[in-house]
Structure formats: C-alpha cells, structure tokens
mmCIF file of C-alpha atoms in Angstrom:
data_model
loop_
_atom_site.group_PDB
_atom_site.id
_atom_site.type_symbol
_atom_site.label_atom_id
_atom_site.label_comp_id
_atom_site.label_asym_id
_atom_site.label_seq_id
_atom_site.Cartn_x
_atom_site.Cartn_y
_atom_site.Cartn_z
ATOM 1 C CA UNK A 1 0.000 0.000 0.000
ATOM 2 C CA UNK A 2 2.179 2.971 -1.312
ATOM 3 C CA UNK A 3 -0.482 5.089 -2.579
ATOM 4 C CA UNK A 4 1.202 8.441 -4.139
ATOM 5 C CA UNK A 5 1.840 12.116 -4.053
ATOM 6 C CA UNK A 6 1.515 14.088 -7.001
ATOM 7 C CA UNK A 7 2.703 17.754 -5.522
ATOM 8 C CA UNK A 8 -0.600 18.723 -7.013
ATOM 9 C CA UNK A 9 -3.270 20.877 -4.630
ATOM 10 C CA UNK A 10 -6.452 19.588 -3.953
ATOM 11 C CA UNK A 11 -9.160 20.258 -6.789
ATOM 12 C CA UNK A 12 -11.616 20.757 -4.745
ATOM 13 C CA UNK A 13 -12.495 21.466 -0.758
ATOM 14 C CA UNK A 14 -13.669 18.037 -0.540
ATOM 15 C CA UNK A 15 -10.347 16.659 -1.181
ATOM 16 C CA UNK A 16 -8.595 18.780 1.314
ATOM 17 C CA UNK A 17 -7.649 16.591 4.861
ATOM 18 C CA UNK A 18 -6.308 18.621 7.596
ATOM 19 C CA UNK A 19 -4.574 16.985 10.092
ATOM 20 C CA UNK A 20 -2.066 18.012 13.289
ATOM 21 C CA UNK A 21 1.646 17.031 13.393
ATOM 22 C CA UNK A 22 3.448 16.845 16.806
ATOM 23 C CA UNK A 23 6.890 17.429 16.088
ATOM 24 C CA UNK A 24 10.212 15.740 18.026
ATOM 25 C CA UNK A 25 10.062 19.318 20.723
ATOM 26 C CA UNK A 26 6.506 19.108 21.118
ATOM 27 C CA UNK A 27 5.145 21.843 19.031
ATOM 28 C CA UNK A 28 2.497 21.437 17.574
ATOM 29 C CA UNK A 29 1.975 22.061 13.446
ATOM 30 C CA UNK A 30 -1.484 22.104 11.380
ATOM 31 C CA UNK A 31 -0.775 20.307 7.838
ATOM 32 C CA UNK A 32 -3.093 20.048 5.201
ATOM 33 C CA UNK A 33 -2.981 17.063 2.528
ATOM 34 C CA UNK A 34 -5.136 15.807 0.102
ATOM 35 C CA UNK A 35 -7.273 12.609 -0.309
ATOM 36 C CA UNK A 36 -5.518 9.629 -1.659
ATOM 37 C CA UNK A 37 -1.806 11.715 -0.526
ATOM 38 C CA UNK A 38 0.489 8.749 0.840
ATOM 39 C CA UNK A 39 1.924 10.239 4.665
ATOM 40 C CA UNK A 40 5.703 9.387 4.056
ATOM 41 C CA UNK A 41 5.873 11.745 0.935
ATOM 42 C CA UNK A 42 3.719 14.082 2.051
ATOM 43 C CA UNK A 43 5.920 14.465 4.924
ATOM 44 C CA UNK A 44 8.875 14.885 2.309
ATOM 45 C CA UNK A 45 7.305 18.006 0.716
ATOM 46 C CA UNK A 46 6.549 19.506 4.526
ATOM 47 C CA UNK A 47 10.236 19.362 5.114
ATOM 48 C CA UNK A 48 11.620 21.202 2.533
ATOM 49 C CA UNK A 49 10.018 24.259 4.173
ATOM 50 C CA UNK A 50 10.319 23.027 7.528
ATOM 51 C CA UNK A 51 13.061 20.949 9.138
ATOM 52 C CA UNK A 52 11.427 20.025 12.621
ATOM 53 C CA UNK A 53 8.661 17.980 10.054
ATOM 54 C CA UNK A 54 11.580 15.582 9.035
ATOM 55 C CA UNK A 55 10.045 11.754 8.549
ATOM 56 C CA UNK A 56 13.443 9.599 6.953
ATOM 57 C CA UNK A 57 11.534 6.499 4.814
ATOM 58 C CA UNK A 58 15.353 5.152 4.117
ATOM 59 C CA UNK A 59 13.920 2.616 2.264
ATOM 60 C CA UNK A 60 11.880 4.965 -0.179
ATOM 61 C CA UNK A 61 8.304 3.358 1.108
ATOM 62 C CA UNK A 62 9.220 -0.465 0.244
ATOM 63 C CA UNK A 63 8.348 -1.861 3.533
ATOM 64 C CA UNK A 64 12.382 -2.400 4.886
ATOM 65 C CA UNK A 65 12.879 -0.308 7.713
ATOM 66 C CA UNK A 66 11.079 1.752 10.539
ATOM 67 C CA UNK A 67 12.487 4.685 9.940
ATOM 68 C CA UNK A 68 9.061 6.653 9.175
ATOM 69 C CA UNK A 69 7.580 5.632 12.052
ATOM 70 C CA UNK A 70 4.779 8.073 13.648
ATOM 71 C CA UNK A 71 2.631 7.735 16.187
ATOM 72 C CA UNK A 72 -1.471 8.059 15.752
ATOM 73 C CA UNK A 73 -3.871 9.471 18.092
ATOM 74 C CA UNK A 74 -6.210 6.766 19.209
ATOM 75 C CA UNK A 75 -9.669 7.451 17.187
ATOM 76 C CA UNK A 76 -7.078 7.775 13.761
ATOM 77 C CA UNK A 77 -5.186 4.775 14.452
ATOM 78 C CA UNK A 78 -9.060 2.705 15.043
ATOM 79 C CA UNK A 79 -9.876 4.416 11.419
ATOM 80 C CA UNK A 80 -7.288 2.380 9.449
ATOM 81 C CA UNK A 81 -7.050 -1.387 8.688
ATOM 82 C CA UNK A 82 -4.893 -3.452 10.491
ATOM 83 C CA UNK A 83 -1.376 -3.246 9.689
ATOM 84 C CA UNK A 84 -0.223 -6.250 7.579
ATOM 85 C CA UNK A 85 2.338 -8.675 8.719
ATOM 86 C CA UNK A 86 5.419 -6.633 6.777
ATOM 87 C CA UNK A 87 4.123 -3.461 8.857
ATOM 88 C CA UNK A 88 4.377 -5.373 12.170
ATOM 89 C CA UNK A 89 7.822 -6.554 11.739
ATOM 90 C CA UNK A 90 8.927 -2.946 10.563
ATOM 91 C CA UNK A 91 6.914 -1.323 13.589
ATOM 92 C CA UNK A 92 9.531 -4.319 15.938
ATOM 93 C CA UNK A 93 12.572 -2.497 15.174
ATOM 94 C CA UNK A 94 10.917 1.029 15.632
ATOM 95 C CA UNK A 95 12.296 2.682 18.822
ATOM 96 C CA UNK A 96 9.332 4.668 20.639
ATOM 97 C CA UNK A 97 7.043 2.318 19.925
ATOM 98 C CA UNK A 98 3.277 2.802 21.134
ATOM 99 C CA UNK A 99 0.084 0.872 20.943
ATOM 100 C CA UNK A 100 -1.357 3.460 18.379
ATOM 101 C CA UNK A 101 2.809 3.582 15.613
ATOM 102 C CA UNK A 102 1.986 2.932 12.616
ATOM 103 C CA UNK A 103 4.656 3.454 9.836
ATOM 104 C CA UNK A 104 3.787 6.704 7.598
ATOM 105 C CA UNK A 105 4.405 4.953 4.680
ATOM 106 C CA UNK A 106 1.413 3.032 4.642
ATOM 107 C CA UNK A 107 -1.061 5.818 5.762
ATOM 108 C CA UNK A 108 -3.046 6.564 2.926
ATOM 109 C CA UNK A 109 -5.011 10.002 3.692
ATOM 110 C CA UNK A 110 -8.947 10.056 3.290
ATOM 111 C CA UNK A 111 -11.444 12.060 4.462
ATOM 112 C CA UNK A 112 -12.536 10.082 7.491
ATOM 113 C CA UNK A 113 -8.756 10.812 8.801
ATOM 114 C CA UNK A 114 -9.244 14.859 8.866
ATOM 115 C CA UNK A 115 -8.507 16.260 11.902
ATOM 116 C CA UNK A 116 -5.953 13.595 12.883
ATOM 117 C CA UNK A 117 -2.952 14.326 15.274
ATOM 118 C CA UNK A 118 0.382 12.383 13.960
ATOM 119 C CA UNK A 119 3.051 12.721 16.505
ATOM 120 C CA UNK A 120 6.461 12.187 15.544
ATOM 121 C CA UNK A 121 8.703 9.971 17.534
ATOM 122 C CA UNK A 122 11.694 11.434 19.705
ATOM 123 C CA UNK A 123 13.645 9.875 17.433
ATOM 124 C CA UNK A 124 14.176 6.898 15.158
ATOM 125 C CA UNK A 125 17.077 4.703 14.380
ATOM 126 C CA UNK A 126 18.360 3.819 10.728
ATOM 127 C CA UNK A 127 19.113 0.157 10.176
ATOM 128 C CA UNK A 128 18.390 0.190 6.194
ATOM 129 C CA UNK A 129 21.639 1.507 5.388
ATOM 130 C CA UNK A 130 23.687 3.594 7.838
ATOM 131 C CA UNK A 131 24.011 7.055 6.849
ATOM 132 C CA UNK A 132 21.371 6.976 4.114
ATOM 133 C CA UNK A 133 18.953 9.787 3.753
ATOM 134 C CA UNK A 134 16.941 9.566 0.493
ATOM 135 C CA UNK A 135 16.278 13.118 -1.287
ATOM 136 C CA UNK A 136 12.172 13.609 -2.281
ATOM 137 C CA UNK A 137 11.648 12.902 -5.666
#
C-alpha cells in the first residue's frame, strides 16, 4: 500500500484533509494534505520548508525499515485497517514504539482521517543503510 503524491493541490475542498503534526520538541503544526496523498511523501514536501517535520523512509516506502515511524492518536489509528504482517515486523525495530505507531508509509489520507494528530517519535534509528537519507523525488 504505497499510494502516491503528485505535488498537485487539492481540486476541490472536498479533497482537502487537515490533520495536526506533533513534532520531536513538542510543538504542535497544522498540515493540510489531500485525499488519496500517501503520509511518508507528504511528509517529504513539509520538510523542505520546515526541518522540525523531518520523517526519513530510508527505504523509499518499500516496507524495509522503521524509519518513518509516527505515532497516531487513538480514534485515527481505530480508522485504518490493520497493519499487515510486513508493517508489524517494521513497527519491531521502531524505537518509541506505542500501541497506536503505525509506519507513515502506509497511511493513505482520506477524508474520514481529517482532523488527525500524527506525533512524531523522539527519534528513530536507521538500520536500512547507515548514513542513508533519500532526497524527495
């Protein structure tokens, strides 16, 4: 589930799914995205104009690492499916871990996730290759 991010803006109001991101110092940051918007690059657009919204995805959304981890709020986190299997062995080697992580990459925005709170992790750990930072597309 990698769904996609187009850089386009919504076409409409109905598309438009605004959301709260709780960065690593606690500050709190309202987004807006778009319906079908995959959270991993969305989050890679958000950082080229702000730092403190930095979510890695070392392994450019292909399921091998933890490294966009992000923490739900609880009512968000009951909206989605389950995670499948791949996600739960990713989520095992995320540090901060909570009953409500979820890796960004396979967060798929819709409308029935406006006004969720994402809350990045204190930090995260990068076992995919060390060093690597992938550059948005």
């Amino acid at each position: 589930l990698h769904g996609s991010f187009e850089r386009q803006p919504p076409s409409s109001p109905a598309e438009v799914v605004g959301f709260s991101v709780v960065d690593r110092e606690g500050k709190t940051h309202r987004m807006k995205g778009k319906v079908g918007d995959n959270l991993l690059y969305l989050f890679h657009h958000f950082q080229e104009s702000d730092e403190k919204l930095y979510l890695e995805g070392a392994c450019e959304a292909s399921l091998a690492c933890s490294t966009c981890h992000v923490i739900l709020d609880d009512d968000s986190y009951d909206k989605l499916d389950l995670p499948e299997e791949e996600e739960d062995d990713m989520l095992d080697q995320a540090t901060c871990l909570t009953s409500t992580s979820r890796l960004g990459c396979q967060i798929v925005l819709s409308k029935e996730l406006d006004g969720m709170t994402v809350t990045l992790p204190k930090f995260t750990k990068n076992f995919y290759v060390d060093g690597h930072i992938p550059q948005p597309h």
